[in-house]
Amino acid sequence: MKQEKAFVKEITPQSKDFSRWYIDAIKKADLMDYTSVRGCIVFKPDGYELWERIQAAMDQRFKDTGHRNAYFPMLIPESFFQKEKEHVEGFNPELPWVTEAGGEKLEERLALRPTSETTIGQMYSQWIQSYRDLPVLINQWANVFRWEKRTMPFLRTSEFLWQEGHTAHATEEEARQETMQMLEIYREVVEQELAIPVWKGKKTPRERFAGAVDTYSIEAMMKDGKAVQAGTSHYLGENFAKGFDIKFLDRDNQLKYVHTTSWGTSTRLIGSMIMVHGDDRGLVLPPRVAPTQVVMIPVGPAKLREKVMEQFDPLFDALKAAGIRVRADLREETPGWKFNEWEMRGVPIRLEIGPRDVDKNQAILARRDTGEKVAVVLDGAVQSVKDLLDEIQQNMFQKALAFREQHSHLGIETLEDLKEHIANKENEQGIPGWVLAGWCGEDSCELKVKEETKFTTRNIPFAPPATKSTCLACGGEAQDTVWFARSY
Amino acid sequence: MKQEKAFVKEITPQSKDFSRWYIDAIKKADLMDYTSVRGCIVFKPDGYELWERIQAAMDQRFKDTGHRNAYFPMLIPESFFQKEKEHVEGFNPELPWVTEAGGEKLEERLALRPTSETTIGQMYSQWIQSYRDLPVLINQWANVFRWEKRTMPFLRTSEFLWQEGHTAHATEEEARQETMQMLEIYREVVEQELAIPVWKGKKTPRERFAGAVDTYSIEAMMKDGKAVQAGTSHYLGENFAKGFDIKFLDRDNQLKYVHTTSWGTSTRLIGSMIMVHGDDRGLVLPPRVAPTQVVMIPVGPAKLREKVMEQFDPLFDALKAAGIRVRADLREETPGWKFNEWEMRGVPIRLEIGPRDVDKNQAILARRDTGEKVAVVLDGAVQSVKDLLDEIQQNMFQKALAFREQHSHLGIETLEDLKEHIANKENEQGIPGWVLAGWCGEDSCELKVKEETKFTTRNIPFAPPATKSTCLACGGEAQDTVWFARSY
């Protein structure tokens, strides 16, 4: 008992220290744990189940669009990295290396994959000979490694789980269509399943994937106003085809390089979901991916419990039979203690039944997203729960969208304005959020904004809410309208 | 065209060289490819899909019995291995080590996991405090590494995919029940889904998992008479609990060590399935896991194709709508060429329709397992296909069972008899198969049999087909009746 009570001690308020709040929330909700290996976490069952549901939603859509899964070796020979110049420069500093195996020193170091373009490029060069072999549409679910200095559970860990799609096409046009198709699938899963609104757009050259011609992303706003790059889709052009000599004999009898793409989403989506929806009481999970959608708790005096259970048990069975992920909390703790615990874990609906509810032929549904309580007729409770789960899913998306709009600033035209905006927000304990601004296209201007404000370019949205004509940094003519923000 | 024809060149006959046959069969069926990293393979889409179907069958049963998935770090600090003496001795020689990461030499070497008892033991010691925290029932799907000298695709690779269950219990009785429950789940999946008959039994101490009190296995016979250990379930006693200090306060207020189990199956099941069912024409896949269950091929002269397609297309749609994994081969190659290719790939049913079939309102179903052809009425073809898929699944199991019985020898009582048996079989180009024999319980006798015949103890079957009273090696009193065989 003592131990369990200790478990639900305070979560740091978001307004006090957002990072601390995040760590408290995920620890207390039992999603993860730290380990003895730097930057590596355990994905505990509730954390891993979120990933399983994201996986299922993604995987179905990948298969529906003709992709198949495969698995490539985790270890990559050092020489493979040398074949695409930008790629090696981008990833080399973050690689862990196997140098000994089976009691012997290896002749060539083997990297733990940070991403698999190189290994897969090597294989594709053997598999692809003719236009008949194209397109190749393969996805891999795997663990990857990036030994970064600063880590944060789910958002940035030394080892993480992800999917990486790798496709090869006969033409640039087809490869570019693929890149856009996968970006749209990412948007759909993240918005529909995780209730996180995102901006689709193109990354600036500085923020591009190492080795890509063009990188596209979906970007999401967290509750502290910072951005998370929630998924990326790359058009790699002929870069990897040339590095790995992936050529095919086309219908016109010409030998040509293939055009490749790659696209990925990872367990950082779990962290994003927490940071978009959570509140000071803990997690708020979208019904579509919540491990538990409804927790049922009997209330009222113990001596009337039997009467309650006569209604409680059949309702539990009916919810389960309807495919709802329901759980009954029959422990001896007080209802108040249980309410706290399940709120902290982010369960979308708490269903209470007490003796008076039985008399009134009703159950109480308490929403995690709004805190509202409604009484529903017992006989129709299954449908009421289903409807409410849908409503919560929609409401969470709308709420996140409203938050994003509230913290998106479209009227900042100069770097001085931006600095003033940030200073003002910090003075009033507010969040600077995102800024939509013009950009002339020069690296130097992007870099200047970053150095002076820590705001980086997130992406150049396909459908910006406004169009800007002058560069935020230099005041020159804007080439693009860009989202600027601090990011994870 | 040229290239595709080259693709279906001869597969080495099983009787000529079984290992060569195996490699030819899996390469030609496009299940895997070799890579530049020693002993690591690519699981190509058709190979990986077999794994996805095995995963789904296992995972559902794990969840139905109360287990949940989690994910633990792949890298294990060297010091963890020291905590369980037998474990370190068993695995140390096969470990690959990360010694550098992020541009720096590491203070402590990190092993790529060969199995996760150590990492998980370390976490369980933090998670488990009270009897209320028990049982802990966790499974992990992951890649693991064992840097072995001799490798063979799917059966023994430097990196492989597997699931590893790790549970902790308050009592030995409960932990032993868990060990048996999981072994039974393995038997069920392997027999029902993969159509491979297995013997459940206990391993001898020499063949035990490093660190286990008791190891149980399911053992299967391949078509060359060799054995594959297709799954193992270990009762670990208090060994890891003591090594990692996993204690709990019991109801009686006593601090006690937990009893742990672990159990695993891997991608070697793919290889087993090929070696149990395949024949000289290539793979024979059990319908329940085959990526393609039915391949439809139109036959007859091109000028009558339109008439055929009027029946062909609706039947394709109807099979698909019925949830059958059907594929239409409409390429320009000859029917004979296509027949060969799909036989090689092991598709359970080939469905042919030609102009004369249309006239007779029929389709032809050709079974991969027996080679038989039957004509079925077009209107009822969906049900006929479903029934035939079930029949093939059952027949494949019965066929494998009959093969196993034919090559299981129950009348060999002495080591001399065994040697003679092996010599006779080798003279007549036959296979020595398995031998059920008595064993006195001494390591030395087990070792003697191994050294003189390469036959090792597979397991001590729970329900042996006969009971032996004298030891195969020393002639002394038998303690157990054991399966002896050569193994992969």
Coordinates of C-alpha atoms in Angstrom, one line a residue, chain A:
Chain A
M1 CA 0.0 0.0 0.0
K2 CA 2.7 2.4 1.1
Q3 CA 4.6 1.8 -2.1
E4 CA 1.6 2.2 -4.3
K5 CA 0.8 5.5 -2.7
A6 CA 4.3 6.8 -3.2
F7 CA 3.8 6.0 -6.9
V8 CA 1.2 8.7 -7.4
K9 CA 3.1 11.6 -5.8
E10 CA 3.0 15.0 -7.6
I11 CA 3.8 15.4 -11.3
T12 CA 5.7 18.7 -11.9
P13 CA 3.3 21.2 -13.5
Q14 CA 3.9 21.9 -17.2
S15 CA 4.1 25.6 -16.6
K16 CA 6.9 25.1 -14.0
D17 CA 9.2 22.9 -16.0
F18 CA 7.9 21.2 -19.2
S19 CA 10.8 18.7 -19.5
R20 CA 10.4 17.7 -15.9
W21 CA 6.7 17.3 -16.4
Y22 CA 7.3 15.1 -19.4
I23 CA 9.7 12.8 -17.5
D24 CA 7.4 12.6 -14.5
A25 CA 4.4 11.9 -16.6
I26 CA 5.9 9.0 -18.6
K27 CA 7.6 7.5 -15.6
K28 CA 4.5 7.6 -13.5
A29 CA 2.4 6.2 -16.3
D30 CA 4.9 3.4 -16.5
L31 CA 5.7 3.8 -20.2
M32 CA 9.5 3.5 -19.9
D33 CA 12.4 3.1 -17.6
Y34 CA 16.0 4.1 -17.8
T35 CA 18.8 1.5 -18.1
S36 CA 22.5 1.2 -17.5
V37 CA 23.3 1.9 -21.1
R38 CA 23.6 5.6 -21.9
G39 CA 20.6 7.0 -23.7
C40 CA 18.9 3.6 -24.0
I41 CA 15.5 3.0 -22.4
V42 CA 13.2 0.1 -21.8
F43 CA 9.9 0.4 -23.6
K44 CA 7.6 -1.0 -20.8
P45 CA 4.4 -2.8 -21.9
D46 CA 2.1 0.3 -21.9
G47 CA 4.8 2.3 -23.8
Y48 CA 5.4 -0.6 -26.2
E49 CA 1.7 -1.1 -26.8
L50 CA 1.4 2.5 -28.0
W51 CA 4.1 1.6 -30.5
E52 CA 2.3 -1.7 -31.5
R53 CA -0.8 0.3 -32.3
I54 CA 1.1 2.9 -34.3
Q55 CA 2.9 0.1 -36.1
A56 CA -0.4 -1.7 -37.0
A57 CA -1.9 1.6 -38.4
M58 CA 1.2 2.3 -40.5
D59 CA 1.8 -1.3 -41.6
Q60 CA -1.7 -1.7 -43.0
R61 CA -1.4 1.4 -45.1
F62 CA 2.1 0.4 -46.4
K63 CA 0.7 -2.9 -47.5
D64 CA -2.4 -1.4 -49.0
T65 CA -0.1 0.7 -51.2
G66 CA 1.8 -2.3 -52.4
H67 CA 4.8 -2.3 -50.0
R68 CA 6.2 -5.4 -48.4
N69 CA 8.3 -5.9 -45.3
A70 CA 11.8 -7.3 -45.3
Y71 CA 14.7 -7.4 -42.9
F72 CA 18.3 -6.4 -43.6
P73 CA 21.4 -6.9 -41.4
M74 CA 21.9 -4.5 -38.5
L75 CA 25.6 -4.4 -39.0
I76 CA 27.0 -2.2 -41.8
P77 CA 30.6 -2.5 -43.0
E78 CA 32.5 0.8 -42.6
S79 CA 33.3 0.9 -46.4
F80 CA 29.6 1.1 -47.2
F81 CA 29.4 4.5 -45.6
Q82 CA 32.1 5.9 -47.8
K83 CA 30.0 5.4 -51.0
E84 CA 27.7 8.4 -50.5
K85 CA 29.8 11.4 -49.4
E86 CA 27.1 13.5 -47.7
H87 CA 25.7 10.4 -46.0
V88 CA 28.9 9.5 -44.3
E89 CA 29.5 13.1 -43.1
G90 CA 26.0 13.2 -41.7
F91 CA 26.1 10.0 -39.8
N92 CA 29.7 9.1 -39.0
P93 CA 29.9 11.2 -35.7
E94 CA 27.0 9.3 -34.2
L95 CA 27.9 5.7 -35.0
P96 CA 28.6 2.9 -32.5
W97 CA 31.1 0.4 -33.8
V98 CA 31.6 -3.3 -33.4
T99 CA 35.3 -4.0 -33.5
E100 CA 35.5 -7.5 -31.9
A101 CA 33.3 -10.6 -32.4
G102 CA 33.6 -14.2 -31.5
G103 CA 36.8 -13.6 -29.6
E104 CA 38.6 -12.0 -32.6
K105 CA 39.3 -8.5 -33.7
L106 CA 37.4 -7.7 -36.9
E107 CA 39.3 -6.7 -40.1
E108 CA 36.7 -4.1 -40.9
R109 CA 34.7 -2.2 -38.3
L110 CA 30.9 -2.8 -38.4
A111 CA 28.6 0.1 -37.6
L112 CA 25.2 -0.4 -35.8
R113 CA 22.8 0.9 -38.5
P114 CA 21.7 4.5 -38.0
T115 CA 19.5 4.0 -41.1
S116 CA 19.9 1.5 -43.9
E117 CA 20.2 3.3 -47.2
T118 CA 23.8 1.9 -47.6
T119 CA 23.1 -1.8 -46.9
I120 CA 19.9 -1.7 -48.9
G121 CA 21.6 0.2 -51.8
Q122 CA 24.2 -2.6 -51.9
M123 CA 21.5 -5.2 -52.2
Y124 CA 19.3 -3.3 -54.7
S125 CA 22.4 -3.1 -57.0
Q126 CA 22.3 -6.9 -57.1
W127 CA 18.5 -7.3 -57.3
I128 CA 17.7 -4.7 -60.0
Q129 CA 18.8 -5.4 -63.6
S130 CA 15.8 -4.6 -65.8
Y131 CA 12.8 -2.2 -65.8
R132 CA 10.8 -5.4 -65.1
D133 CA 12.3 -5.5 -61.6
L134 CA 10.9 -2.1 -60.8
P135 CA 9.5 -0.6 -58.7
V136 CA 11.0 -2.2 -55.6
L137 CA 8.8 -1.3 -52.7
I138 CA 10.2 -2.5 -49.4
N139 CA 9.8 -1.4 -45.8
Q140 CA 11.7 -2.6 -42.7
W141 CA 10.7 -2.5 -39.0
A142 CA 13.9 -2.3 -37.0
N143 CA 16.0 -0.9 -34.2
V144 CA 18.5 1.8 -35.1
F145 CA 21.3 3.6 -33.3
R146 CA 22.4 7.2 -33.1
W147 CA 24.8 7.9 -30.3
E148 CA 23.8 11.5 -29.6
K149 CA 25.1 13.7 -26.8
R150 CA 21.7 14.7 -25.4
T151 CA 18.9 12.2 -25.1
M152 CA 15.3 12.3 -24.0
P153 CA 13.1 9.3 -23.6
F154 CA 11.2 8.4 -26.8
L155 CA 12.1 11.7 -28.5
R156 CA 15.8 11.1 -28.8
T157 CA 17.4 7.9 -27.6
S158 CA 20.7 6.1 -28.5
E159 CA 18.7 3.1 -29.7
F160 CA 15.2 3.6 -31.0
L161 CA 12.6 1.6 -33.0
W162 CA 11.4 2.7 -36.4
Q163 CA 10.2 1.8 -39.8
E164 CA 12.3 2.7 -42.8
G165 CA 10.8 2.4 -46.3
H166 CA 13.2 2.1 -49.2
T167 CA 12.0 2.1 -52.8
A168 CA 13.6 2.2 -56.2
H169 CA 11.9 3.5 -59.4
A170 CA 12.5 3.8 -63.1
T171 CA 11.7 7.5 -63.2
E172 CA 12.1 10.6 -61.1
E173 CA 8.4 11.3 -61.5
E174 CA 7.4 8.0 -60.1
A175 CA 9.9 8.3 -57.2
R176 CA 8.6 11.7 -56.4
Q177 CA 5.0 10.5 -56.3
E178 CA 6.1 7.8 -53.9
T179 CA 7.8 10.3 -51.6
M180 CA 4.6 12.3 -51.5
Q181 CA 2.3 9.3 -51.1
M182 CA 4.2 8.1 -48.0
L183 CA 4.3 11.6 -46.5
E184 CA 0.5 11.7 -46.9
I185 CA 0.2 8.3 -45.2
Y186 CA 2.3 9.7 -42.3
R187 CA 0.0 12.7 -42.1
E188 CA -3.1 10.5 -42.1
V189 CA -1.9 8.2 -39.3
V190 CA -0.5 11.0 -37.1
E191 CA -3.6 13.1 -37.5
Q192 CA -6.3 10.4 -37.4
E193 CA -4.8 7.9 -35.0
L194 CA -2.7 10.1 -32.7
A195 CA -4.9 13.2 -33.0
I196 CA -1.8 15.4 -33.7
P197 CA -2.2 18.1 -36.3
V198 CA 0.8 18.4 -38.6
W199 CA 2.2 20.6 -41.3
K200 CA 3.4 18.9 -44.4
G201 CA 6.2 20.6 -46.1
K202 CA 9.7 20.6 -47.6
K203 CA 12.9 20.9 -45.4
T204 CA 15.4 23.5 -46.3
P205 CA 18.7 22.2 -47.8
R206 CA 20.5 22.6 -44.4
E207 CA 17.9 20.4 -42.7
R208 CA 17.8 17.8 -45.4
F209 CA 18.6 14.1 -44.8
A210 CA 22.3 13.4 -45.5
G211 CA 22.3 12.2 -49.1
A212 CA 18.8 13.3 -50.1
V213 CA 17.9 15.6 -53.0
D214 CA 14.8 16.7 -51.2
T215 CA 13.5 15.9 -47.7
Y216 CA 9.8 16.4 -46.8
S217 CA 8.5 16.3 -43.3
I218 CA 5.4 16.4 -41.1
E219 CA 6.0 18.8 -38.2
A220 CA 4.0 19.0 -35.0
M221 CA 3.7 21.5 -32.2
M222 CA 4.2 20.4 -28.6
K223 CA 2.5 22.0 -25.6
D224 CA 5.7 24.0 -24.8
G225 CA 5.5 25.4 -28.3
K226 CA 8.5 23.5 -29.6
A227 CA 8.4 21.4 -32.8
V228 CA 8.8 17.7 -33.4
Q229 CA 9.7 16.4 -36.8
A230 CA 7.2 13.5 -36.7
G231 CA 8.1 11.8 -39.9
T232 CA 10.2 12.3 -43.0
S233 CA 10.1 11.2 -46.6
H234 CA 13.1 11.7 -48.9
Y235 CA 13.5 11.8 -52.6
L236 CA 17.1 10.6 -52.9
G237 CA 17.4 11.1 -56.7
E238 CA 20.2 9.1 -58.2
N239 CA 22.6 9.8 -55.3
F240 CA 22.5 6.3 -53.7
A241 CA 22.0 4.7 -57.2
K242 CA 25.3 6.2 -58.2
G243 CA 27.1 5.4 -54.9
F244 CA 26.0 1.8 -55.1
D245 CA 25.8 1.4 -58.9
I246 CA 22.1 0.5 -59.0
K247 CA 21.3 0.5 -62.8
F248 CA 18.6 -1.1 -64.9
L249 CA 18.1 -1.8 -68.6
D250 CA 15.1 0.3 -69.6
R251 CA 12.5 -0.5 -72.3
D252 CA 14.5 1.7 -74.6
N253 CA 17.5 -0.6 -74.1
Q254 CA 19.4 2.1 -72.3
L255 CA 21.2 1.4 -69.0
K256 CA 19.9 4.0 -66.4
Y257 CA 20.3 4.7 -62.7
V258 CA 17.2 4.1 -60.6
H259 CA 15.6 6.9 -58.6
T260 CA 15.3 6.0 -54.9
T261 CA 13.3 7.2 -51.9
S262 CA 13.3 6.5 -48.2
W263 CA 10.9 7.4 -45.5
G264 CA 10.7 6.9 -41.8
T265 CA 8.8 7.3 -38.6
S266 CA 9.9 6.2 -35.2
T267 CA 9.1 5.7 -31.5
R268 CA 9.5 9.5 -31.1
L269 CA 5.8 9.5 -32.1
I270 CA 5.1 8.2 -28.6
G271 CA 6.8 11.1 -27.0
S272 CA 5.1 13.6 -29.4
M273 CA 1.7 12.2 -28.4
I274 CA 2.4 12.7 -24.7
M275 CA 3.7 16.2 -25.3
V276 CA 0.8 17.3 -27.4
H277 CA -2.1 16.0 -25.3
G278 CA -0.8 15.5 -21.7
D279 CA -1.7 17.8 -18.8
D280 CA -0.8 18.4 -15.2
R281 CA -2.5 15.3 -14.1
G282 CA -0.5 13.1 -16.5
L283 CA -1.1 11.5 -19.9
V284 CA -4.1 12.0 -22.1
L285 CA -4.2 9.2 -24.6
P286 CA -6.1 9.3 -27.9
P287 CA -8.7 6.5 -27.8
R288 CA -7.6 4.9 -31.1
V289 CA -4.2 3.9 -29.6
A290 CA -4.8 3.9 -25.9
P291 CA -3.9 0.4 -24.4
T292 CA -6.9 0.8 -22.1
Q293 CA -9.8 2.8 -23.5
V294 CA -12.2 2.4 -20.6
V295 CA -11.5 1.7 -17.0
M296 CA -14.5 0.6 -14.9
I297 CA -14.6 1.4 -11.2
P298 CA -17.3 0.4 -8.8
V299 CA -18.1 3.2 -6.2
G300 CA -20.1 3.5 -3.0
P301 CA -20.0 1.6 0.3
A302 CA -18.6 -1.9 0.4
K303 CA -21.8 -3.3 1.8
L304 CA -23.7 -2.4 -1.4
R305 CA -21.0 -3.7 -3.7
E306 CA -22.9 -6.9 -4.5
K307 CA -25.8 -4.9 -5.9
V308 CA -23.4 -2.8 -8.0
M309 CA -21.6 -5.8 -9.4
E310 CA -24.8 -7.3 -10.7
Q311 CA -24.8 -4.5 -13.2
F312 CA -21.1 -4.0 -13.4
D313 CA -20.0 -7.4 -14.5
P314 CA -22.4 -7.8 -17.5
L315 CA -21.5 -4.3 -18.7
F316 CA -17.8 -5.2 -18.5
D317 CA -18.5 -8.3 -20.6
A318 CA -20.6 -6.4 -23.1
L319 CA -17.9 -3.7 -23.6
K320 CA -15.3 -6.4 -24.1
A321 CA -17.5 -8.3 -26.5
A322 CA -17.9 -5.1 -28.5
G323 CA -14.1 -4.9 -29.0
I324 CA -13.5 -2.1 -26.5
R325 CA -10.3 -2.3 -24.6
V326 CA -11.9 -2.2 -21.1
R327 CA -10.4 -2.9 -17.7
A328 CA -12.0 -3.3 -14.3
D329 CA -10.3 -1.9 -11.3
L330 CA -11.5 -3.9 -8.4
R331 CA -8.6 -3.3 -6.0
E332 CA -9.2 -2.3 -2.4
E333 CA -8.0 1.3 -2.8
T334 CA -10.4 4.2 -2.5
P335 CA -12.2 5.4 -5.7
G336 CA -10.3 8.7 -5.4
W337 CA -7.0 7.0 -5.5
K338 CA -8.0 4.9 -8.5
F339 CA -9.3 8.0 -10.3
N340 CA -6.0 9.7 -9.9
E341 CA -4.1 6.7 -11.1
W342 CA -6.1 6.1 -14.3
E343 CA -6.1 9.9 -15.1
M344 CA -2.3 9.8 -14.7
R345 CA -2.2 6.9 -17.2
G346 CA -4.3 8.8 -19.6
V347 CA -7.3 6.4 -20.0
P348 CA -9.8 8.2 -22.2
I349 CA -13.0 7.1 -20.2
R350 CA -13.6 6.3 -16.6
L351 CA -16.8 4.5 -16.1
E352 CA -18.3 4.6 -12.6
I353 CA -21.2 2.7 -11.2
G354 CA -22.5 3.1 -7.6
P355 CA -25.6 1.9 -5.8
R356 CA -27.5 5.1 -6.7
D357 CA -26.5 4.6 -10.4
V358 CA -28.0 1.1 -10.3
D359 CA -31.2 2.6 -8.9
K360 CA -31.3 5.1 -11.7
N361 CA -30.4 2.4 -14.3
Q362 CA -27.3 4.5 -15.3
A363 CA -23.6 4.6 -15.4
I364 CA -21.3 7.6 -15.2
L365 CA -18.8 8.3 -17.9
A366 CA -16.0 10.7 -17.0
R367 CA -13.9 12.0 -19.9
R368 CA -10.2 12.3 -19.5
D369 CA -9.9 15.0 -22.2
T370 CA -12.3 17.5 -20.7
G371 CA -13.0 16.2 -17.2
E372 CA -16.7 16.3 -17.9
K373 CA -19.0 13.6 -16.5
V374 CA -22.2 12.3 -18.2
A375 CA -24.8 9.8 -17.0
V376 CA -25.8 7.2 -19.6
V377 CA -28.5 4.7 -19.6
L378 CA -27.1 1.2 -18.7
D379 CA -28.9 -0.6 -21.5
G380 CA -27.3 1.6 -24.1
A381 CA -24.0 2.1 -22.4
V382 CA -21.9 0.2 -25.0
Q383 CA -23.0 2.5 -27.8
S384 CA -22.6 5.5 -25.6
V385 CA -19.1 4.5 -24.8
K386 CA -18.3 3.9 -28.5
D387 CA -19.7 7.3 -29.4
L388 CA -17.9 9.0 -26.7
L389 CA -14.5 7.4 -27.7
D390 CA -15.0 8.8 -31.2
E391 CA -16.0 12.2 -29.8
I392 CA -12.9 12.3 -27.6
Q393 CA -10.7 11.3 -30.5
Q394 CA -12.1 14.2 -32.5
N395 CA -12.0 16.6 -29.7
M396 CA -8.4 15.9 -28.9
F397 CA -7.5 16.7 -32.5
Q398 CA -9.5 19.9 -32.5
K399 CA -8.0 21.0 -29.1
A400 CA -4.5 20.4 -30.4
L401 CA -5.3 22.3 -33.6
A402 CA -6.7 25.2 -31.6
F403 CA -3.6 25.2 -29.4
R404 CA -1.4 25.2 -32.5
E405 CA -3.3 28.1 -34.1
Q406 CA -3.1 30.1 -30.8
H407 CA 0.7 29.7 -30.8
S408 CA 1.4 30.2 -34.5
H409 CA 2.5 33.8 -35.2
L410 CA 2.0 35.1 -38.7
G411 CA 2.8 38.7 -38.2
I412 CA 6.5 38.7 -37.5
E413 CA 8.5 40.1 -40.4
T414 CA 12.0 40.8 -39.1
L415 CA 14.6 39.2 -36.8
E416 CA 14.3 42.1 -34.4
D417 CA 10.5 41.5 -34.2
L418 CA 11.2 37.8 -33.5
K419 CA 13.6 38.6 -30.7
E420 CA 11.1 41.0 -29.2
H421 CA 8.3 38.5 -29.5
I422 CA 10.4 35.8 -27.8
A423 CA 11.4 38.3 -25.0
N424 CA 7.8 39.3 -24.4
K425 CA 6.6 35.7 -24.2
E426 CA 9.4 34.8 -21.8
N427 CA 8.6 37.8 -19.6
E428 CA 5.0 36.8 -19.3
Q429 CA 5.9 33.1 -18.8
G430 CA 4.3 32.3 -22.1
I431 CA 5.6 30.2 -25.0
P432 CA 7.1 31.7 -28.1
G433 CA 5.5 29.1 -30.3
W434 CA 6.0 29.0 -34.1
V435 CA 6.6 31.8 -36.5
L436 CA 5.7 31.8 -40.1
A437 CA 8.2 34.0 -42.0
G438 CA 9.8 34.7 -45.3
W439 CA 13.2 33.3 -46.2
C440 CA 15.5 34.4 -49.1
G441 CA 16.9 30.9 -49.6
E442 CA 20.4 31.6 -48.2
D443 CA 21.9 29.2 -45.6
S444 CA 23.5 32.2 -43.9
C445 CA 20.1 33.8 -43.1
E446 CA 18.8 30.5 -41.7
L447 CA 21.9 30.1 -39.6
K448 CA 21.7 33.7 -38.4
V449 CA 18.1 33.2 -37.1
K450 CA 19.2 30.0 -35.4
E451 CA 22.2 31.5 -33.7
E452 CA 20.4 34.5 -32.4
T453 CA 17.1 32.9 -31.4
K454 CA 17.5 29.1 -31.4
F455 CA 14.6 29.1 -33.9
T456 CA 15.3 26.8 -36.8
T457 CA 13.4 26.2 -40.0
R458 CA 10.9 23.5 -39.5
N459 CA 9.6 23.2 -43.1
I460 CA 8.3 25.1 -46.0
P461 CA 4.6 24.2 -45.8
F462 CA 2.8 23.1 -48.9
A463 CA -0.2 25.1 -47.9
P464 CA 1.0 28.0 -45.7
P465 CA -1.7 30.0 -43.9
A466 CA -0.1 33.2 -45.3
T467 CA 2.5 34.1 -47.9
K468 CA 5.5 36.2 -46.9
S469 CA 7.5 38.4 -49.3
T470 CA 10.6 39.4 -47.3
C471 CA 13.3 37.4 -45.6
L472 CA 13.1 37.3 -41.8
A473 CA 16.9 37.7 -41.5
C474 CA 18.1 39.9 -44.3
G475 CA 14.9 41.7 -45.5
G476 CA 15.6 40.7 -49.1
E477 CA 13.1 39.1 -51.3
A478 CA 11.6 35.9 -49.9
Q479 CA 11.9 32.7 -51.9
D480 CA 9.8 30.7 -49.5
T481 CA 7.4 31.0 -46.6
V482 CA 8.8 28.9 -43.8
W483 CA 7.8 27.7 -40.3
F484 CA 10.5 28.7 -37.8
A485 CA 10.5 27.2 -34.2
R486 CA 12.6 25.8 -31.5
S487 CA 12.6 22.0 -31.8
Y488 CA 13.3 18.7 -30.1

